[in-house]
PDB file of C-alpha atoms in Angstrom:
ATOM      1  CA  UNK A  32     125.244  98.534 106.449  1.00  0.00           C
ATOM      2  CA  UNK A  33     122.614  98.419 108.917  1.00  0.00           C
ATOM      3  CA  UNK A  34     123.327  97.216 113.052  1.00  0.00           C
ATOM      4  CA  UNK A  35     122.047  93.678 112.085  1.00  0.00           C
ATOM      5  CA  UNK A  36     124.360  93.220 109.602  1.00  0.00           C
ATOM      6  CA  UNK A  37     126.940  94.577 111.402  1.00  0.00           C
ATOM      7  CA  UNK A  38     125.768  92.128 114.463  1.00  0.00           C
ATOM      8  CA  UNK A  39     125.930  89.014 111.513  1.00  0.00           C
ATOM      9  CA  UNK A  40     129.513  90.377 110.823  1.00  0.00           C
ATOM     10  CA  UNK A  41     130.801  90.106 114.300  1.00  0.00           C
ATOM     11  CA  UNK A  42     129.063  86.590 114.984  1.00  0.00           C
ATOM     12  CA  UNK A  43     130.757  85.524 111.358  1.00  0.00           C
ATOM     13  CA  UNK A  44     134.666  86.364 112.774  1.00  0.00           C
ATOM     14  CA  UNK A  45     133.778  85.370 116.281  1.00  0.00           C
ATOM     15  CA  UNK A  46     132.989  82.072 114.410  1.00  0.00           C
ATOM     16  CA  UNK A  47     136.064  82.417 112.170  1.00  0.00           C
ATOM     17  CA  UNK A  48     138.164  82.855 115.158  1.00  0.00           C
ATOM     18  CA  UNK A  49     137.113  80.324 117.095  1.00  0.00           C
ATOM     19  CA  UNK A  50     137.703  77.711 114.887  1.00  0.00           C
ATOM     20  CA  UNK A  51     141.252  79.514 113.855  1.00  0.00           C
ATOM     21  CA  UNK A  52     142.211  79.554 117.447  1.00  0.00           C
ATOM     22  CA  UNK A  53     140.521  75.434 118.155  1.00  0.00           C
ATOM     23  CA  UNK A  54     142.730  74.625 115.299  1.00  0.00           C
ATOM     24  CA  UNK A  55     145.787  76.139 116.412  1.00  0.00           C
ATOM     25  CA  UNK A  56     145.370  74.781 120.070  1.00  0.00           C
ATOM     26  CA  UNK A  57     144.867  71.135 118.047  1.00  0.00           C
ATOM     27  CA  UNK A  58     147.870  72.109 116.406  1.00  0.00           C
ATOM     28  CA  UNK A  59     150.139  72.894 118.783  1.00  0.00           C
ATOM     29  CA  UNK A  60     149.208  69.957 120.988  1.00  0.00           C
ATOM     30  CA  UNK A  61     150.049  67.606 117.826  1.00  0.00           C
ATOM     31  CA  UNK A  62     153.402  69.403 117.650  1.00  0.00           C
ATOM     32  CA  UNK A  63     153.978  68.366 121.614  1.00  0.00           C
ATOM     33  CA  UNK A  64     152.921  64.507 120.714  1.00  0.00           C
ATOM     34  CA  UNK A  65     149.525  65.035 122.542  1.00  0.00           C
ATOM     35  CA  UNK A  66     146.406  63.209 120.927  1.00  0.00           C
ATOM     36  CA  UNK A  67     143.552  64.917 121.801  1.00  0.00           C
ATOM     37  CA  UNK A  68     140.348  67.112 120.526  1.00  0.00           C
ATOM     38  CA  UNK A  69     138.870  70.168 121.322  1.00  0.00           C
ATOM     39  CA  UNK A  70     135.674  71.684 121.633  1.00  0.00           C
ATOM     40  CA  UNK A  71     134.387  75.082 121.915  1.00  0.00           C
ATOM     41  CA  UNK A  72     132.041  76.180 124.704  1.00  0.00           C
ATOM     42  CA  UNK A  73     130.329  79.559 124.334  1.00  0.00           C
ATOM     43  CA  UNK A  74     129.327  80.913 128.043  1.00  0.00           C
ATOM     44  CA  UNK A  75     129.358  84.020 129.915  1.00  0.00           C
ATOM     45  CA  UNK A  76     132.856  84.877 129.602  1.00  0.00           C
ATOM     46  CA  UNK A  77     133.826  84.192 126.413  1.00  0.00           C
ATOM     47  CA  UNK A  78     134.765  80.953 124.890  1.00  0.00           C
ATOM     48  CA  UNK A  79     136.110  78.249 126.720  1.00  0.00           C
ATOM     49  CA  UNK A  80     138.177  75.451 124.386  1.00  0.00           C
ATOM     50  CA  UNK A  81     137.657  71.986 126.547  1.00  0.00           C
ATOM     51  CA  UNK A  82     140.479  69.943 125.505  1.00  0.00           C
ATOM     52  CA  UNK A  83     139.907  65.569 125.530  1.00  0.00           C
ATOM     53  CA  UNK A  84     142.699  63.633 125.902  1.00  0.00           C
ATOM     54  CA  UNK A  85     144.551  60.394 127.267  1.00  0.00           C
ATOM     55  CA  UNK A  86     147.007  62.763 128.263  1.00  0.00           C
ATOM     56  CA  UNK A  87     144.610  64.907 130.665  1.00  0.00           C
ATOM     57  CA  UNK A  88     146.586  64.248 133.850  1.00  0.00           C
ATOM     58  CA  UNK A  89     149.571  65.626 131.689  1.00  0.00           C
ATOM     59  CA  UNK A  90     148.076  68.440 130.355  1.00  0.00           C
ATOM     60  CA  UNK A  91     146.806  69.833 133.204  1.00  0.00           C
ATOM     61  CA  UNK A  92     149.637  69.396 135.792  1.00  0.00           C
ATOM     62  CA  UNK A  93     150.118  69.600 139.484  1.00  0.00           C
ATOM     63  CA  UNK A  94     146.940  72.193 141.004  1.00  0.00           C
ATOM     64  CA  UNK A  95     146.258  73.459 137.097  1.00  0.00           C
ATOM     65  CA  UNK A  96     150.228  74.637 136.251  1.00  0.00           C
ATOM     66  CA  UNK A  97     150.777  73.308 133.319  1.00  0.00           C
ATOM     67  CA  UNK A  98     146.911  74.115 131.855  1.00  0.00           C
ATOM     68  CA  UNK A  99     147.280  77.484 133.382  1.00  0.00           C
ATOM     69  CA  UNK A 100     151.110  77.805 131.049  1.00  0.00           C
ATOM     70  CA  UNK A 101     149.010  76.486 128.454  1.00  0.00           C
ATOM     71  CA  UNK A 102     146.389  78.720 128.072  1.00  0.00           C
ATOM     72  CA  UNK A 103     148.866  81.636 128.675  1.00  0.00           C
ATOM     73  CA  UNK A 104     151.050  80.308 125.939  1.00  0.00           C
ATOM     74  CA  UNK A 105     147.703  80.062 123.578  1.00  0.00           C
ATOM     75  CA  UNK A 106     146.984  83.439 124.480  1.00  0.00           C
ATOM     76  CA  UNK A 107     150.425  85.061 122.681  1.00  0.00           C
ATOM     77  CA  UNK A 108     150.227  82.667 120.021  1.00  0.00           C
ATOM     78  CA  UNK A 109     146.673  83.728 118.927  1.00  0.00           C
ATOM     79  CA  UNK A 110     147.254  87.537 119.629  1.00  0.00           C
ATOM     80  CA  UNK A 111     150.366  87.029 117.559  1.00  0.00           C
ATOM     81  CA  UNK A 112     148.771  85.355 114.882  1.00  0.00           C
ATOM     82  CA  UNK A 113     145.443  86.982 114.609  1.00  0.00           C
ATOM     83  CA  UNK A 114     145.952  90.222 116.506  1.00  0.00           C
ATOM     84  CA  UNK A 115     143.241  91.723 119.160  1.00  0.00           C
ATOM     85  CA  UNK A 116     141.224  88.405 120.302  1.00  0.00           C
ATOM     86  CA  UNK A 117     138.501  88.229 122.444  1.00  0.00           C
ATOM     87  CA  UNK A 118     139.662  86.399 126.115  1.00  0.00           C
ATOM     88  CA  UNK A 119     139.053  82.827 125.849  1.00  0.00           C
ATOM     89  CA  UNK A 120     139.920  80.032 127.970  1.00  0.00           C
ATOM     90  CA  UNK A 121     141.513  76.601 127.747  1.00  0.00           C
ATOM     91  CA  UNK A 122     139.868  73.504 130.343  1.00  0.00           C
ATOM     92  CA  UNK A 123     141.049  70.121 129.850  1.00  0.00           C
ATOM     93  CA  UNK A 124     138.360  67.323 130.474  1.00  0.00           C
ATOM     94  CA  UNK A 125     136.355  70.097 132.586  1.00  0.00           C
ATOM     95  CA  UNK A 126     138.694  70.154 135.013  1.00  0.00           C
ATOM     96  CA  UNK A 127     138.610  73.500 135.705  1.00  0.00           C
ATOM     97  CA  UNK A 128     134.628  73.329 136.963  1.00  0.00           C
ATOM     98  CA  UNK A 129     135.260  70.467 138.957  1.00  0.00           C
ATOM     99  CA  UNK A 130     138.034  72.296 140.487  1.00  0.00           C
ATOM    100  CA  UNK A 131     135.920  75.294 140.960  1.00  0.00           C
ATOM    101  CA  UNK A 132     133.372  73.335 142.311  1.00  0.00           C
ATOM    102  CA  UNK A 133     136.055  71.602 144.808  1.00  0.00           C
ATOM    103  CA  UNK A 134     137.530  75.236 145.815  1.00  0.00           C
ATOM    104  CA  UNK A 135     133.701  76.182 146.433  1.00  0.00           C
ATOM    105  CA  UNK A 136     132.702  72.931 148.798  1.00  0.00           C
ATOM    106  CA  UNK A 137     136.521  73.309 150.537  1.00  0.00           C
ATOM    107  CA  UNK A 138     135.359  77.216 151.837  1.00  0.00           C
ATOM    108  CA  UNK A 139     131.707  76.026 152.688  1.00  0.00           C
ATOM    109  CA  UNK A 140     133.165  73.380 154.912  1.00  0.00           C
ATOM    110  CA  UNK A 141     135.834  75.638 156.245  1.00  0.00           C
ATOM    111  CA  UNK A 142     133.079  78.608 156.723  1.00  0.00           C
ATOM    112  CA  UNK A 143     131.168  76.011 158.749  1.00  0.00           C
ATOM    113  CA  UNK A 144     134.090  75.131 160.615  1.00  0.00           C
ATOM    114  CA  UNK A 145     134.262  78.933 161.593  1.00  0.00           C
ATOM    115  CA  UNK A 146     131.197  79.426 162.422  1.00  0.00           C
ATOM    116  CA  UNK A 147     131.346  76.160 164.401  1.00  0.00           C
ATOM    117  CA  UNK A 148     134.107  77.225 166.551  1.00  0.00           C
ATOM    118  CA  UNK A 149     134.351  80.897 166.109  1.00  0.00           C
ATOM    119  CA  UNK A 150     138.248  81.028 165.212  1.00  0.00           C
ATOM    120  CA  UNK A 151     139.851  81.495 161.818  1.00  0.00           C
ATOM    121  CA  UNK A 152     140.204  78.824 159.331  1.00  0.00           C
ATOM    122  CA  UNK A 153     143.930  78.495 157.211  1.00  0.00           C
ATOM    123  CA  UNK A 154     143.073  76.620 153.876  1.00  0.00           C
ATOM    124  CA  UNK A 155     146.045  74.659 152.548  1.00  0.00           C
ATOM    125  CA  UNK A 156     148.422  76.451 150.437  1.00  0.00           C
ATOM    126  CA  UNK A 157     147.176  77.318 146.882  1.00  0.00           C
ATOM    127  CA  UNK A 158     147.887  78.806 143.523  1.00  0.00           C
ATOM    128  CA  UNK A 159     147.055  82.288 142.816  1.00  0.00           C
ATOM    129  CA  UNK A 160     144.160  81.160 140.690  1.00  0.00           C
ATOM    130  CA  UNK A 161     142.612  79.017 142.881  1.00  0.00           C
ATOM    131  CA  UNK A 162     142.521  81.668 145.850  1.00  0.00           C
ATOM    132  CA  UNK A 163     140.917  83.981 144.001  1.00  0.00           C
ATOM    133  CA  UNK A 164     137.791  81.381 143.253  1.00  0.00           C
ATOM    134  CA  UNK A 165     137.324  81.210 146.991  1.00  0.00           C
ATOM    135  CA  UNK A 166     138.288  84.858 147.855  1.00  0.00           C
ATOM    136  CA  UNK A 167     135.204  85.428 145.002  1.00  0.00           C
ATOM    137  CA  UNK A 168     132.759  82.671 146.589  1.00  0.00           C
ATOM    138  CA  UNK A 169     132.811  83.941 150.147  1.00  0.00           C
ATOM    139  CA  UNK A 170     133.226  87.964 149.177  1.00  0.00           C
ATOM    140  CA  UNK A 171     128.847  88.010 149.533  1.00  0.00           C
ATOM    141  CA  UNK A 172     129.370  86.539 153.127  1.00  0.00           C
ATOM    142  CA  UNK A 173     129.423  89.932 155.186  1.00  0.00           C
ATOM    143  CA  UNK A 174     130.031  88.508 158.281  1.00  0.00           C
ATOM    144  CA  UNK A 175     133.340  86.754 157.018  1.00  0.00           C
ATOM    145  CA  UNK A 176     136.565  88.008 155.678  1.00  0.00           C
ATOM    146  CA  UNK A 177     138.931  86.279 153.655  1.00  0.00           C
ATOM    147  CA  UNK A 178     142.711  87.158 153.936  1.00  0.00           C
ATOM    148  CA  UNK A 179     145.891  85.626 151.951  1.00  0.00           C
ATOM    149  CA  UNK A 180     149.252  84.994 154.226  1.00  0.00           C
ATOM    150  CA  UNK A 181     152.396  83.864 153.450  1.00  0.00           C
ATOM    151  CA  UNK A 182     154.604  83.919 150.099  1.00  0.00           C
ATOM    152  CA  UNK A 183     154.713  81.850 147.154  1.00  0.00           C
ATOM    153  CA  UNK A 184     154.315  78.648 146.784  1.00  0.00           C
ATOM    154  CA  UNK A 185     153.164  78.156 150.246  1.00  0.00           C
ATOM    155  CA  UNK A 186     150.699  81.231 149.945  1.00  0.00           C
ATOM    156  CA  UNK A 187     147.086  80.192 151.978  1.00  0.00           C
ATOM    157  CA  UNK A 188     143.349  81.879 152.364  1.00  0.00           C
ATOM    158  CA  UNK A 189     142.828  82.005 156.212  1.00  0.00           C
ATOM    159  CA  UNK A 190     138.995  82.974 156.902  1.00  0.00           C
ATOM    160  CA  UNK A 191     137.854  84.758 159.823  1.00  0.00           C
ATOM    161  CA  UNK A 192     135.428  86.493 161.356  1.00  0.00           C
ATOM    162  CA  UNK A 193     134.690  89.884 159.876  1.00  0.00           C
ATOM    163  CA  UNK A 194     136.065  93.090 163.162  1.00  0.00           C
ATOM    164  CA  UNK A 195     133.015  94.624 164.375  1.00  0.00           C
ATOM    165  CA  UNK A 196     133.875  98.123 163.563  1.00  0.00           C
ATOM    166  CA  UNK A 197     131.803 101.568 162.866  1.00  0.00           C
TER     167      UNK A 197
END
């Protein structure tokens, strides 16, 4: 077996897998009286399974919780079923990229904000998920800093100005 074969091989179960796991995510949201489809996205990460349904606001729960449960749950069902998976991820009607894009536009207003008046910024409290989108975003800016305060579920990003130190 030569390395394009073996490259064929790998696309072939990647394939295989997908549609195993697309089918079992179909599956289980049947079993939970949830009409819906699913499609699989390909991208940088991995796979992403983008779930349509009536039942979107359901699925994906106050800030992401119950999406977040579900693609956690889908996680240990898959490894259980088909062992060592590649990471994929579950987004229901894209809402994950327009939250991502939301998190993104929240810290460029609230970096202009800083920069406006020169004292820290407290974003309003957020899941553990979504703070690490905008701790990620702003981590280039080396004239910021980004800082998380305060426990669970009331845990916040406060930006500030980065201490001039040597």
């Amino acid at each position: 077996m030569n390395l394009e074969d073996n490259q064929d091989n790998q696309g072939q179960r990647h394939e295989i897998k997908t549609a195993e796991i697309a089918a079992l995510i179909k599956e289980a949201l049947e079993k939970m009286g949830v009409e819906a489809r699913v499609s699989i996205e390909q991208n940088v990460q991995g796979f992403t399974f983008n779930i349509s349904s009536p039942d979107s606001n359901l699925l994906i729960g106050q800030r992401g919780a119950n999406l977040h449960s579900l693609q956690s749950l889908m996680h240990s069902i898959a490894y259980k079923r088909y062992g060592p998976i590649d990471r994929f991820t579950l987004d229901v009607d894209d809402y994950k990229k327009k939250r991502e894009w939301y998190l993104r536009e929240t810290a460029k207003k609230a970096l202009e904000q800083l920069k406006r008046t020169g004292r820290p910024v407290a974003l309003e409290p957020m899941p553990a998920h979504d703070r690490r989108v905008i701790h990620a975003f702003l981590s280039a800016d080396f004239d910021f800093e980004t800082e998380s305060i305060g426990e669970e579920p009331n845990r916040r990003i406060v930006i500030k100005p980065k201490e001039k130190g040597f």
